[in-house]
């Protein structure tokens, strides 16, 4: 979710604009037409045909099954209980998609951004070339860009799309040049400030016989808020609704009446189970967040919205501005789910028939690990693992049990505490910055730290590949001066503002820094100011403190604008180096235990 800065050091290893509702948009035919309905057209051709749309989002280069709780999905049982199902891994995703396509003459596979970026070491070490290769093998047809596609800047994104070896590190495999994506990357709302033109194609049209479906791809308008300035330099990000409506009209002028929007922005379902019905008690009633307003304002010309960014699972019906039913879907993240949507195409109107009778409800399906692995994906993984092995398999330290991070929903995560402690320990010496506390953004924690061995290293051993997977961005640490008042404001910005007020981003804090969050209140009032303490002493608003944080946070990322007001910045080691230094102090006889995660008291 939270995006990260350019990986330029890899060598070191809503304001929404509503469009007027178009009542006569042609989004529906007058009556529901089941697939195979008789046609007045050519003999032997039915008037309607079902087109299968398979979709996923936020893959983040996760080729191998994710570790720990990051590698499960929650399934709601008929009796109301839930269970965790192991899911994900591109070997299983390939098998699942290939099985799903069987028997479907008309099938499209689409994605809603963040296919790359924030990736585990197996892909990230090679600038995500392995992931693009895997997506090509998956027969992905089209994807919008996401914020993470900009982690390494626009030129590297273009290389991902069009090919060529890395400009600094060259070609990774002897005699092979990276060929780029065979799928189409769309970036309708990303404009080059110099040329005033979209930096990549805004639309793409899928055709088979006389069936045509147009795709529009956008990322969230707030991408510059979640990527470093260097990553989006020279680019302007436009409003999602305004952009989609503009290009929907253009597609209509080209005779394309069936349109799907791929949007890297999402929602928050009321329940975390992938099979939760977010249409109870009414259409779209069980979902909130930015995507709801987007869906309500995107022109009725658009027939379905495939979304992402929030890493949530939902398959909802949010009516369009003309009041017609319209699918809005998201398949969680990391390749653990995919969505199957049926688009009933009317050959006479060239539009999608959108009535409950005409088309089945979209369904999210689990990428289970009880199916055969796709051999071509196994070969791909083994090939790249062999290249990464000398670096990835190096032991860094030891842990005594699982240390939950990305996969844990709680505001304070044990792995977040451990990372913040590592940053404080590395920056506390006077000659290293003199830090008194450290802050870590939750979106920068990309995985859990699992006790069980992932390969040959042995249980409890943390390899470089595993520590890299947790923090793949190589952010440099910034040690800065902040006043107590600014610190308190930063805590308040976790739970207030247009984005964090709806979807709080709780900073992970180093040992000795404590406070209370009262979630029964709203906005900034959720932070109990009198409870904010450092080593037992109340934070003095007028006093200056030395605070360590990564460069993304120091630049005001994730809505923490007050952190940009810092003074006396010192640049330290990378966040990954800090974490590995802490791990190096452990041993098999004295492993690191999971922190208690008791620094933030939460009142619910």
mmCIF file of N, CA and C in Angstrom, residues 83 350 504:
data_model
loop_
_atom_site.group_PDB
_atom_site.id
_atom_site.type_symbol
_atom_site.label_atom_id
_atom_site.label_comp_id
_atom_site.label_asym_id
_atom_site.label_seq_id
_atom_site.Cartn_x
_atom_site.Cartn_y
_atom_site.Cartn_z
ATOM 1 N N UNK A 83 -11.574 -19.117 9.014
ATOM 2 C CA UNK A 83 -10.341 -19.902 9.031
ATOM 3 C C UNK A 83 -9.361 -19.318 8.027
ATOM 4 N N UNK A 350 -23.150 -3.494 -28.974
ATOM 5 C CA UNK A 350 -21.714 -3.466 -28.697
ATOM 6 C C UNK A 350 -21.410 -3.075 -27.262
ATOM 7 N N UNK A 504 -6.346 4.726 8.874
ATOM 8 C CA UNK A 504 -5.196 5.159 9.678
ATOM 9 C C UNK A 504 -3.910 4.427 9.326
#
